[in-house]
XYZ file of N, CA, C and O in Angstrom:
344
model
N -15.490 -16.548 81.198
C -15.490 -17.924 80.740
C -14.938 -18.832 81.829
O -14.312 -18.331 82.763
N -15.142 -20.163 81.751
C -15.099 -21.026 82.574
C -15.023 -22.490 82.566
O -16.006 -23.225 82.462
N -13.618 -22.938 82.699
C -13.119 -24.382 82.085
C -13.129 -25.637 83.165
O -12.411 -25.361 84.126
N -13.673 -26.778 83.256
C -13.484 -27.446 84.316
C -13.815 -27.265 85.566
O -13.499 -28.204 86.297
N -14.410 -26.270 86.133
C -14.272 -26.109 87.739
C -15.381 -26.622 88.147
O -16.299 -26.485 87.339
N -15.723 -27.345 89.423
C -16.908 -27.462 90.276
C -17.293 -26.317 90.862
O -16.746 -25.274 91.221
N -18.518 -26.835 90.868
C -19.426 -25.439 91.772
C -18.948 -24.815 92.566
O -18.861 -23.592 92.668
N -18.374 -26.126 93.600
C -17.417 -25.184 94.746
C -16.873 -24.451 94.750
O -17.074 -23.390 95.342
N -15.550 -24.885 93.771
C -14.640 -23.805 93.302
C -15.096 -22.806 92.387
O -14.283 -21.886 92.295
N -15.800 -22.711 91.897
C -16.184 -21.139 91.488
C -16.843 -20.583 92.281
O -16.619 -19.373 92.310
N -17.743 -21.006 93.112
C -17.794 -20.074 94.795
C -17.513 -20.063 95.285
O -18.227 -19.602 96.175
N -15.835 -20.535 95.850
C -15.009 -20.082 96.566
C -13.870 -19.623 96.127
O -12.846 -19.532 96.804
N -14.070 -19.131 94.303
C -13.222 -18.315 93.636
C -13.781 -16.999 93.917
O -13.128 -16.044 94.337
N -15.699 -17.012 93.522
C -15.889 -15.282 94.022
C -15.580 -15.367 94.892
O -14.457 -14.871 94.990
N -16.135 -15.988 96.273
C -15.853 -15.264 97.281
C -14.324 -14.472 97.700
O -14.142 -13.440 98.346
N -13.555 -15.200 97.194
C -11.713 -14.205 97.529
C -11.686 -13.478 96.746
O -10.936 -12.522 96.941
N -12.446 -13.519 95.491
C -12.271 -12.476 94.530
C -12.458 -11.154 95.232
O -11.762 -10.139 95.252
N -13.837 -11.532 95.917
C -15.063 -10.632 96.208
C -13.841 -10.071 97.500
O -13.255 -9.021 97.238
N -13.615 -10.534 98.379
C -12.539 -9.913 99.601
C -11.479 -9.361 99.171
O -10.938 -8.477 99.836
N -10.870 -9.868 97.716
C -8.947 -9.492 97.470
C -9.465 -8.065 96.870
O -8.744 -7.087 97.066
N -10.807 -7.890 96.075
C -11.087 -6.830 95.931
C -11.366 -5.951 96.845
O -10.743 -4.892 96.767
N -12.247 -6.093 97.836
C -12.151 -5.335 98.906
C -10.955 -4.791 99.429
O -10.733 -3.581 99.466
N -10.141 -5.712 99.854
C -8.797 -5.217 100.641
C -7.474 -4.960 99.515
O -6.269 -5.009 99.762
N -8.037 -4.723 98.439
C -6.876 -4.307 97.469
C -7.413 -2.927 96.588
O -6.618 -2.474 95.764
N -8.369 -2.444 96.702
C -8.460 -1.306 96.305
C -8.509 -0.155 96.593
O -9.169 0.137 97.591
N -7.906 0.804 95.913
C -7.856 2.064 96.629
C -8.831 2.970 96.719
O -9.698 3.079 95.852
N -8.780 3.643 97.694
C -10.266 4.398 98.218
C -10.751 5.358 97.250
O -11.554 6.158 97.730
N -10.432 5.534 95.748
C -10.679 6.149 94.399
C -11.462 5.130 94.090
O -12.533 5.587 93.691
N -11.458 4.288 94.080
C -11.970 3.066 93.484
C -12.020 2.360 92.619
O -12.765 1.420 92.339
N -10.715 3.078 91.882
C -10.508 2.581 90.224
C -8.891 2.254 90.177
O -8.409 2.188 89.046
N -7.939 2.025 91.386
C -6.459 1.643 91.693
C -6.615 0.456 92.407
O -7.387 0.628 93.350
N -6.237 -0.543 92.336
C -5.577 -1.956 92.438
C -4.579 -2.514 92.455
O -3.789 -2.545 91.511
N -4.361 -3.315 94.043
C -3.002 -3.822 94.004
C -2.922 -5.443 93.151
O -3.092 -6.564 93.630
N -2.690 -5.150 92.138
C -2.766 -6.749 91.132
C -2.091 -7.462 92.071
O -2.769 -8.283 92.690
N -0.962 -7.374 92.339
C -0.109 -8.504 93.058
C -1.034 -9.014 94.214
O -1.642 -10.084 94.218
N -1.033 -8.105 95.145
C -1.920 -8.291 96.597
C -3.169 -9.210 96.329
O -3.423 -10.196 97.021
N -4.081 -8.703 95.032
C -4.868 -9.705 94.744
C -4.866 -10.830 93.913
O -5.900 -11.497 93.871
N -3.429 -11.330 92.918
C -3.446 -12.615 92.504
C -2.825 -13.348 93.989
O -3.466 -14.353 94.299
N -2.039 -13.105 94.644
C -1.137 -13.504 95.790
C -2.464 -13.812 97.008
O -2.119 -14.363 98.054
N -3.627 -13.520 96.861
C -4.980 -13.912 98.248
C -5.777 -14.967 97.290
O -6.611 -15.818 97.597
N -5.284 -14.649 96.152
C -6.145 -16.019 95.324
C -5.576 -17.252 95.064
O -6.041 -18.379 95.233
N -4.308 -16.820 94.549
C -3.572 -17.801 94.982
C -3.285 -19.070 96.187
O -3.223 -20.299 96.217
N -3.150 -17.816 97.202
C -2.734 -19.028 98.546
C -4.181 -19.560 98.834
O -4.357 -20.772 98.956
N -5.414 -18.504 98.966
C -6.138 -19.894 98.833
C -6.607 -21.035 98.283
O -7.297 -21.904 98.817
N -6.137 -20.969 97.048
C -6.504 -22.156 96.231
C -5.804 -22.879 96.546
O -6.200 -24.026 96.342
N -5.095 -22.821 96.879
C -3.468 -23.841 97.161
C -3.914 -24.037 98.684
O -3.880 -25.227 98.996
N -4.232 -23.376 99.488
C -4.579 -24.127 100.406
C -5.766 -24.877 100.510
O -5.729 -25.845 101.270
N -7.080 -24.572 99.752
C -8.254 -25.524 100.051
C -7.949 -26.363 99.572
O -8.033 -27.371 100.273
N -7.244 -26.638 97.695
C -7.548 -27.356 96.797
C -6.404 -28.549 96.543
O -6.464 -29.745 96.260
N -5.319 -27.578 96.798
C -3.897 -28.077 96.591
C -3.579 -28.171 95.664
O -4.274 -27.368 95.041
N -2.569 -28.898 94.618
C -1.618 -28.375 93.003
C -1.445 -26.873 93.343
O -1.532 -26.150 94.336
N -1.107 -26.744 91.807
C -0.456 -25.558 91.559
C -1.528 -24.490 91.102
O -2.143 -24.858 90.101
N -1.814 -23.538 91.483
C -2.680 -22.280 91.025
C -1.586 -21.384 90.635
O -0.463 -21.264 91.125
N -2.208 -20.713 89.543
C -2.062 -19.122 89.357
C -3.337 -18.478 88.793
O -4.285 -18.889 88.124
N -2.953 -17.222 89.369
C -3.429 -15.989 88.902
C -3.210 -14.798 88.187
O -2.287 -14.188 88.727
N -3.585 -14.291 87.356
C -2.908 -13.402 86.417
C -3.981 -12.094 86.267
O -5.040 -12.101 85.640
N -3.281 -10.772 87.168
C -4.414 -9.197 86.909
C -3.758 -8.646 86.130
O -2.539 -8.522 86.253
N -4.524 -8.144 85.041
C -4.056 -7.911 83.890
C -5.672 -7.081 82.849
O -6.882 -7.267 82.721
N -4.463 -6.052 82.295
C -5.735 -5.014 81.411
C -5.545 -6.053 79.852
O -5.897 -5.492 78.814
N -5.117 -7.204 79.761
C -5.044 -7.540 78.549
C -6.839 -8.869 78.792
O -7.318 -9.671 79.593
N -7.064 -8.355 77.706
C -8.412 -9.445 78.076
C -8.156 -10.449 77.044
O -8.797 -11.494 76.927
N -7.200 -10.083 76.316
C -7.415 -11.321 75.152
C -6.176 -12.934 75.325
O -5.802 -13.896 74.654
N -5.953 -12.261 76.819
C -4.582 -13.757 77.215
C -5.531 -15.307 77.074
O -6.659 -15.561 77.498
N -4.888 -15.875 76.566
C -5.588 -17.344 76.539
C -4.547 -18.077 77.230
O -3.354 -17.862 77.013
N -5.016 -19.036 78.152
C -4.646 -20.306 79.267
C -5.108 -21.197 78.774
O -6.312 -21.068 78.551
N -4.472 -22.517 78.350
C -4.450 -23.434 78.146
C -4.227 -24.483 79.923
O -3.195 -24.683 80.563
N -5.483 -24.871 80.175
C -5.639 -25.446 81.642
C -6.843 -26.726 81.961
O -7.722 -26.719 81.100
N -6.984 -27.563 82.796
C -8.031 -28.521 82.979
C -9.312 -27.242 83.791
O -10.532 -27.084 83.794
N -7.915 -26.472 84.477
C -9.600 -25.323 85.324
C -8.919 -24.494 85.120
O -7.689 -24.503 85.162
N -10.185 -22.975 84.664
C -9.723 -21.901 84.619
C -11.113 -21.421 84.455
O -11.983 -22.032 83.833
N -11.256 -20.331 85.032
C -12.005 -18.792 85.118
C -10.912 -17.314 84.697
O -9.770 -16.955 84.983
N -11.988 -16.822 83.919
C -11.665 -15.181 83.678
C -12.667 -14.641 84.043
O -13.765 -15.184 83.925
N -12.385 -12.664 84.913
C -13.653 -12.646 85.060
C -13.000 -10.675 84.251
O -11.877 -10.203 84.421
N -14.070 -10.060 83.519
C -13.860 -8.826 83.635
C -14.833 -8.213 84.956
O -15.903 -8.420 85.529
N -13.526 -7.230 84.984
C -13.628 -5.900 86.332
C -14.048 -4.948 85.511
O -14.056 -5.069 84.286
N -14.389 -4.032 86.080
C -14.329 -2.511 85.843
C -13.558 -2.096 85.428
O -12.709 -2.961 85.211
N -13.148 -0.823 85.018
C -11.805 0.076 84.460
C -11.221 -1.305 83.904
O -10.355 -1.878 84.566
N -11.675 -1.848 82.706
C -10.699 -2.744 81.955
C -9.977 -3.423 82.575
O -8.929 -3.461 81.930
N -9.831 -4.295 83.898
C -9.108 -4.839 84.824
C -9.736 -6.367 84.065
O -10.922 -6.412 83.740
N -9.219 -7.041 83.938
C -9.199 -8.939 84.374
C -8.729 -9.311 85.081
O -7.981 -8.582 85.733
N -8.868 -10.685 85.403
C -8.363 -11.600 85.972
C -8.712 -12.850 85.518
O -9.818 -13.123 85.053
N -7.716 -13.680 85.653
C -7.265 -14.788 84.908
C -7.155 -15.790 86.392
O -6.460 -15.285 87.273
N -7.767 -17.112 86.703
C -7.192 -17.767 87.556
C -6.989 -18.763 86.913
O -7.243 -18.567 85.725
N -6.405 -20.458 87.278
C -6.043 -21.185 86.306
C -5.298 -22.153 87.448
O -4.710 -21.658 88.410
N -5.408 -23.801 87.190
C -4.287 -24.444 88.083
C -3.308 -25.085 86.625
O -3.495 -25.646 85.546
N -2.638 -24.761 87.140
C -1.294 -25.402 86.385
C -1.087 -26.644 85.940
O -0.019 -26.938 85.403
């Protein structure tokens, strides 16, 4: 789902998605560093966009954010992610 965002920013949300996943998973392919990848989504949002971002990896799919922008996306192995500006 998907609240507020411009085009941009949801293609330049996959795209870090698409990299924090790359460089955060383990070579099993089903281990993830959550932190490593809310923390590459983070700083870039904050650096293209500026305010406050967060990100939240998390096996709970049913968290609700109350936000002007926000994306969830499901992963594999029951993984989410939650992005959101504050």
């Amino acid at each position: 789902s998907c609240v507020g965002l411009q085009t941009q920013e949801k293609e330049d949300i996959i795209t870090w998605l698409h990299k924090a996943l790359k460089l955060n998973t383990m070579r099993d392919g089903l281990s993830r560093d959550g932190e490593a990848i809310e923390d590459h989504l983070t700083r870039n949002l904050q650096e293209q966009y500026g305010g406050r971002w967060a990100c939240n990896f998390t096996k709970n799919q049913n968290q609700r954010i109350q936000s002007e922008k926000s994306i969830k996306f499901r992963l594999d192995n029951n993984d989410f992610v939650f992005i959101y500006k504050r």
